[in-house]
Amino acid sequence: MYELRTVPDAGQVWCVGAVIIDSRGRAFLQRRGENRSLFPGCWDIVAGHVESGETLHEALAREILEETGWTLERVVRDLGLVLWTGNDGVRRHEVSFVVEVGGDLTDPKIEWDKHTEYAWFDRAELSQILQNRPPFDEMIHDTVSRALGQ
């Protein structure tokens, strides 16, 4: 498991991702708005950058709160590190985790200026993630698949 107290090297771009699973075993995803510079229109997990001097745990908690209004309660497991390059040409290190959150899971506080919708996906619905722009959709699909135990 990645050490959650780690502060990444300043010379690298790091991101954290949170796969939030509800009591029915479904994963929470948000659709990125068409105005987003990275992967517009794609489904995405709760994720974002690690700020300078911030630990992975601090970034994970901040991103969950900012994107959903929920609070990070517990990190269940590490889903591993993925290196990817965005359509902006920037190489990123992204480590994702399955997490438990506190708050009303029926009422996420979505950043509507960044996302157009949200949904809960179970194993049978995962193929819906693969509808826009590979390879990003494939990366999200594979991350959620690992989280759901497929």
Backbone as a ProteinNet text record, in pm:
[ID]
protein_1_A
[PRIMARY]
MYELRTVPDAGQVWCVGAVIIDSRGRAFLQRRGENRSLFPGCWDIVAGHVESGETLHEALAREILEETGWTLERVVRDLGLVLWTGNDGVRRHEVSFVVEVGGDLTDPKIEWDKHTEYAWFDRAELSQILQNRPPFDEMIHDTVSRALGQ
[TERTIARY]
84.4	0	88.7	49	123.1	110.5	219.9	220.7	141.6	32.4	-56.5	4.2	109.6	176.3	284.6	300.2	400.9	367.7	470.7	460.7	540	474.1	544.2	652.4	747.9	854.4	796.5	853.4	804.8	820.6	914.7	937.9	843.3	750.4	657	513.4	426.1	284.1	215.2	154.3	84.9	-63.6	-143.8	-288.5	-330.3	-442.1	-502.9	-643.3	-686.7	-821.3	-891.4	-1021.5	-1101.6	-1215.9	-1218.8	-1334	-1421.2	-1533.6	-1627	-1731	-1744.6	-1836.6	-1951.1	-2075.2	-2188.7	-2222.4	-2323.4	-2360.6	-2413.3	-2448.8	-2496.5	-2384	-2260.2	-2146	-2128	-2182	-2170.7	-2066.6	-2000.5	-1896.9	-1954.1	-1915.3	-1959.8	-1868.2	-1930	-1855.5	-1927.9	-1850.7	-1903.7	-1864.1	-1951.4	-1916.2	-1854.2	-1734.4	-1663.5	-1735.8	-1743.9	-1810.7	-1736.4	-1809.6	-1750.7	-1652.4	-1657.5	-1566.4	-1433.8	-1416.6	-1294.6	-1181.4	-1061.9	-948.4	-899.5	-907.6	-868.3	-992.2	-997.3	-1097.4	-1242	-1280.9	-1419.4	-1519.5	-1627.9	-1735.3	-1713.6	-1598.7	-1569.1	-1618.6	-1650.2	-1680.4	-1549.5	-1554.1	-1433	-1466.4	-1368.3	-1380.2	-1352.5	-1374.1	-1336.5	-1183.9	-1126.5	-981	-932.3	-803.8	-743.9	-598.1	-540.6	-397.2	-359.2	-233	-173.4	-99.3	-134.6	-71.1	67.6	152.4	288.5	287.3	362.8	373.2	261.4	163.7	48.1	78.3	31.5	45.5	-62.5	-43.8	-145.7	-278.5	-273	-393.9	-464.5	-389.5	-449.7	-516.3	-449.5	-505.7	-632.4	-630.1	-746.1	-865.7	-844.5	-953	-1004.8	-914.1	-954.2	-1035.8	-989.5	-1060.6	-1199.3	-1212.2	-1343.5	-1437.8	-1390.2	-1473.6	-1510.5	-1414	-1440.5	-1537.4	-1522.8	-1601.9	-1737.3	-1754.2	-1879.7	-1943.9	-1866.4	-1916.3	-1906.6	-1862.1	-1848.4	-1711.7	-1695.7	-1568.5	-1505.1	-1374.4	-1300.1	-1303.8	-1357.5	-1363.8	-1251.4	-1227.9	-1128.8	-1082.3	-953	-898.2	-904.1	-977.1	-997.9	-881	-843.4	-729.1	-675.4	-552.4	-477.7	-505.5	-535.4	-559.9	-438.9	-331	-207.5	-184	-68.8	-21.6	-34.7	-83.3	-91.4	-17.5	70.3	135.4	59.8	19.7	-55.7	-21.6	-40.2	-16.1	-147.8	-184.9	-310.6	-300.6	-414	-414.3	-348.7	-302.5	-224.5	-74.5	-36.3	104.6	175.9	107.3	169.2	162.8	278	285.3	248.6	156.4	107.7	126.2	146.4	147.8	17.1	-69.5	-197.2	-210	-230.5	-254.5	-399.4	-471.4	-613.7	-638.8	-744.4	-780	-929.7	-969.1	-1108.5	-1124.5	-1228.1	-1246	-1388.5	-1402.2	-1533.5	-1545.7	-1664.2	-1686.6	-1803.6	-1806.8	-1917.5	-2000.5	-2128.6	-2219.5	-2335.1	-2425.4	-2544.1	-2508.4	-2494.7	-2455.1	-2563.4	-2682.4	-2788.6	-2786.3	-2699.1	-2699	-2556.6	-2481.4	-2346.6	-2351.4	-2256.5	-2245.7	-2152.5	-2204.6	-2128.1	-2082.4	-1963.7	-1915.2	-1976	-2095.6	-2170.4	-2101.9	-2008.4	-1933.3	-1826.9	-1801.5	-1700.5	-1759.2	-1875.5	-1935.9	-2080.6	-2127.1	-2263.6	-2362.5	-2311.5	-2398.3	-2314.8	-2382.4	-2315.4	-2402.6	-2339.5	-2413.4	-2336.9	-2409.2	-2350.8	-2346.2	-2230.5	-2210	-2182.6	-2258	-2224.3	-2146.8	-2112	-2030	-2095.4	-2225.8	-2297	-2298.6	-2280.3	-2288	-2152	-2044.3	-1910.2	-1882.8	-1943	-1916.3	-1959.7	-2052.6	-2097	-1984.5	-1883.5	-1770.2	-1691	-1693.2	-1610.3	-1678.3	-1731.5	-1809.5	-1753.9	-1646	-1602.1	-1464.4	-1362.5	-1229.1	-1123.5	-1103	-991.6	-861.6	-756.7	-742.1	-789.3	-832.1	-873.7	-989.9	-1091.9	-1205.7	-1161	-1063.8	-1013.4	-944.4	-867.7	-799.8	-902.9	-1006.7	-1110.4	-1185	-1221.2	-1289.2	-1206.4	-1077.5	-991.7	-977.2	-967.7	-956.9	-1084	-1199.8	-1327	-1345.9	-1306.2	-1313.2	-1233.8	-1111.9	-1030.1	-1099.2	-1156.7	-1223.9	-1342.9	-1414.9	-1532.9	-1498.7	-1370.3	-1326.6	-1341	-1336.5	-1346.6	-1211
-117.7	0	123.7	223.5	348.6	412.8	462.5	528.4	658.4	665.6	781.1	908.6	894.3	1012.9	1066.7	1002.7	1043.9	1180.5	1264.8	1390.5	1367.6	1365.5	1337	1439.6	1397.2	1485.1	1605.4	1721.3	1846.3	1847.7	1772	1772.8	1685.6	1617.5	1528.8	1576.4	1543.8	1574.6	1448.2	1459.8	1347.8	1378.4	1273.1	1280.6	1166.3	1184.6	1077.7	1053.7	930.1	894.7	817.5	839.6	771.7	698.2	567.1	490.1	470.4	538.4	535	427.7	330.3	218.4	232.9	221	231.2	94.3	88.9	-35.2	-143	-104.1	-200.6	-247.7	-205.5	-250.1	-175.3	-54.8	25.9	134.8	170.7	274.3	407.1	514.7	650.1	709.6	760	829.4	957.6	1050.1	1178.3	1193.9	1254.3	1282	1421.4	1425.4	1551.4	1639.2	1767.1	1859.8	1874.6	1912.5	1932.4	2049	2134.6	2249.2	2215.5	2092.7	2053.6	2034.3	2079.6	2066.7	1922.2	1848.4	1708	1619.3	1539.3	1434	1480.4	1581.1	1629.4	1519.8	1514.8	1420.3	1280.3	1252.7	1117.7	1098.1	973.9	938.7	937.9	975.9	983.2	951.1	897.3	878.5	1013.5	1023.7	1143.8	1146	1251	1253.9	1395.7	1412.9	1542.3	1545	1660.6	1679.4	1681.7	1650.1	1664.8	1797.7	1886.3	2017.6	2007.2	2101.7	2105.7	2098.2	2003.7	1987.1	1906.7	1865.9	1791.5	1641.5	1567.4	1422.4	1362.3	1236.5	1167.5	1164.1	1137.8	1131.6	1267	1373.8	1507.4	1540.7	1507.7	1535.2	1453	1327.2	1239.7	1295.6	1332.4	1387.6	1518.6	1604.5	1733.7	1714.4	1628.7	1606.6	1548.4	1454.4	1395.9	1504.2	1586.1	1692.8	1795	1838.5	1938.6	1889.4	1762.9	1712.9	1655.2	1617.2	1551.7	1608	1677.6	1722.9	1615.7	1496	1386.8	1394.8	1323	1321.1	1182.6	1181.6	1056.5	994.5	874.1	803.1	700.8	626	518.1	481.2	455.6	400	249.1	183.9	39.3	-35.6	8.4	-56.1	30	0.5	69	-2.9	73	14.8	28.1	81.8	88.6	222.2	229	349.2	332.8	437.1	441.7	566.5	552.6	667.6	697	822.8	857.7	999.2	1020.5	1151.8	1204.4	1322.1	1382.7	1440.9	1481.6	1544.3	1681.9	1722.7	1845.9	1818.7	1689.9	1652	1634.7	1654.7	1643.2	1498.6	1445.2	1308.8	1313.4	1226.1	1223	1085.5	1086.6	966.2	968.2	869.8	868.2	740.2	755.3	641.9	651.9	540.8	538.4	442	471.1	393.8	368.2	254.3	230.7	294.4	376.3	448.8	436.9	457.6	473.9	620.7	675.6	817.2	834.9	951.3	989	1095.8	1090.8	1187.1	1115.6	1192.5	1139.6	1099.9	970.8	922.7	943.7	980.8	1009.9	1156.4	1235.8	1379.5	1435.5	1395	1450.8	1598	1673.2	1816.5	1831.1	1802.5	1800	1941.4	1950.2	2075.3	2085.9	2143.5	2145.3	2228	2314	2386.4	2297.2	2180.4	2087.8	1954.9	1917.5	1788	1807.7	1719.6	1733	1635.4	1526.3	1427.4	1334.8	1255	1150.6	1026.5	912.7	786.4	685.9	583.9	471.7	353.4	293.6	184.4	54.3	-50.9	-183.9	-258	-381.8	-458.6	-468.6	-487.2	-504.9	-377	-263	-134.5	-76.7	-146.8	-92.9	-61.4	-134.5	-110	30.4	91.6	226.6	329.4	297.7	388.7	400.9	298.2	291.9	355.2	475.4	530.8	657.1	712.7	840.9	839.9	852.4	877	787.7	669.4	589	665.7	649.3	546.6	588.4	713.8	757.1	672.7	651.7	570	430.6	375.2	242.1	242.7	348.3	358.3	364.9	445.2	456.1	323	263.5	133.3	30.5	21.5	-77.5	-49.6	77.5	113.7	74.2	106	72	-79.3	-148.3	-294.9	-356.6	-306.6	-357.1	-329.3	-210.7	-173.7	-265.5	-304.5	-390.7	-538.5	-568.4	-707.2	-788.9	-725.1	-798.4	-825
0	0	0	-76.1	-76.2	60.3	109.6	240	229.7	301.2	292.4	350.2	430.1	485.9	392.3	276.8	180.7	121.6	112.9	39.4	-89.1	-204.5	-330.2	-362.6	-443.8	-489.1	-562.3	-534.3	-594	-745.7	-799.9	-943.6	-1023.6	-956.7	-1024.4	-1001.3	-1094.7	-1079	-1028.3	-911.2	-849.4	-836.4	-848.4	-830.2	-739.3	-673.3	-594.1	-647	-636.2	-678	-568	-555.9	-455.1	-523.6	-507.7	-552.1	-428.9	-430.6	-318.5	-350.1	-259.3	-278.4	-177.4	-226.6	-134.7	-75.6	7.7	76.8	-17.6	-140.1	-240.3	-331.3	-303.8	-382.5	-513.2	-522.4	-643.7	-623.4	-732.6	-730	-778.5	-713.1	-745.6	-852.8	-961.6	-1066.4	-1104.6	-1159.4	-1207.2	-1353.4	-1431.9	-1571.5	-1579	-1636.6	-1652.7	-1754.6	-1728	-1818.1	-1950.1	-2051.3	-2184.6	-2187.6	-2086.9	-2080.1	-2012.4	-1966	-1896	-1995.4	-1958.9	-2049.2	-2058.6	-1949.5	-1950.9	-1962.2	-2064.8	-2083	-2068.9	-2144.7	-2136.7	-2172.3	-2096.9	-2123.8	-2071.5	-2013.1	-1964	-1821.1	-1787.4	-1649.8	-1572.3	-1445.6	-1364.1	-1219	-1149.2	-1005.9	-939.2	-811.5	-737.4	-734.1	-788.9	-800.5	-822	-799.6	-825.4	-787.3	-801.9	-783.2	-634.7	-611.7	-479.5	-481.1	-389.6	-383.7	-321.2	-351.2	-298.6	-146	-90.4	53.8	116.5	38.7	88.2	85	185.3	183.4	93.6	55.6	-23.4	52.6	182.7	264.6	268.7	288.2	291.3	158	48.1	-84.8	-107.6	-67.4	-83.1	-5.3	119.5	201.2	141.7	96.7	39.2	-87.6	-177.4	-303.7	-280.2	-187.8	-157.5	-106.8	-14.7	40.4	-66.6	-146.5	-249.5	-356.1	-397	-509.6	-470.4	-342.8	-303.6	-177.6	-96.5	33.4	140.4	104	199.8	267.1	376.9	447.9	438.8	426.3	423.1	562.3	571.1	698.9	711.4	601.8	608.9	469.5	458.8	335	348.7	257.2	264.5	202.2	80.8	16.1	-97.3	-130.2	-234.9	-367.3	-471.1	-603.3	-695	-643.5	-720.4	-787.8	-847.8	-915.3	-1065.7	-1130.9	-1276.4	-1321.4	-1420.3	-1482.1	-1610	-1626.8	-1747.3	-1790.2	-1918.5	-1976.4	-2029.6	-1980.9	-2023	-2161.7	-2216.6	-2348.5	-2343.9	-2224.7	-2209.8	-2216.3	-2231.5	-2241.9	-2108.9	-1996.5	-1865	-1816.8	-1771.2	-1717.2	-1569.2	-1530.2	-1392.8	-1330.5	-1199.7	-1117.3	-1040.2	-1061.8	-989.8	-909.8	-781.1	-693.4	-646.8	-661.4	-627.5	-512.7	-439.3	-320.9	-318.2	-261.4	-225.4	-87.8	-72.7	53.1	104.3	234	296.7	333	311.8	338.9	435.2	497.6	583.1	514	536.3	475.1	408.9	355.2	289.5	146.3	121.9	-11.1	-116.5	-74.6	-171.7	-215	-152.9	-180.5	-190.3	-293.9	-308.1	-345.9	-298	-330.2	-450.2	-566.9	-691.5	-729.8	-786.3	-843.3	-983.7	-992	-1117.6	-1226	-1190.5	-1292.5	-1357.4	-1297.7	-1350.2	-1398	-1344.9	-1376.1	-1418.4	-1506.8	-1557	-1494.2	-1439.7	-1377.1	-1291.9	-1211.1	-1134.1	-1138.9	-1108.7	-1107	-1022.3	-980.8	-908.3	-1004.9	-1022.3	-1117.1	-1043.7	-1082.4	-1031.8	-1140.3	-1113.2	-1208.5	-1346.3	-1348.4	-1475.6	-1558.6	-1496.7	-1566.8	-1606.3	-1573.4	-1598.3	-1744.7	-1835.6	-1978.1	-2020.1	-1945.5	-1977.6	-1964.6	-1884.9	-1867.2	-1997	-2078.9	-2200.3	-2320.9	-2306.6	-2416	-2479.7	-2428.5	-2482.6	-2546.6	-2466.7	-2521.3	-2458.2	-2513	-2463.1	-2487.4	-2411.7	-2308.6	-2170.3	-2150.8	-2017.8	-1967.4	-2051.7	-2009.7	-1967.8	-2040.5	-2006.3	-1870.3	-1841.6	-1712.5	-1599.6	-1615.9	-1512.7	-1499.8	-1612.4	-1611.3	-1534.5	-1564.3	-1499.5	-1350	-1313	-1171.6	-1097.1	-1151.8	-1088	-1085.4	-1191.7	-1195.1	-1080	-1060.8	-948.7	-815.7	-803	-678.1	-648.7	-753.9	-738.1	-738.9	-748.5	-738.4	-863.4	-980.3	-1106.8	-1163.5
[MASK]
++++++++++++++++++++++++++++++++++++++++++++++++++++++++++++++++++++++++++++++++++++++++++++++++++++++++++++++++++++++++++++++++++++++++++++++++++++++

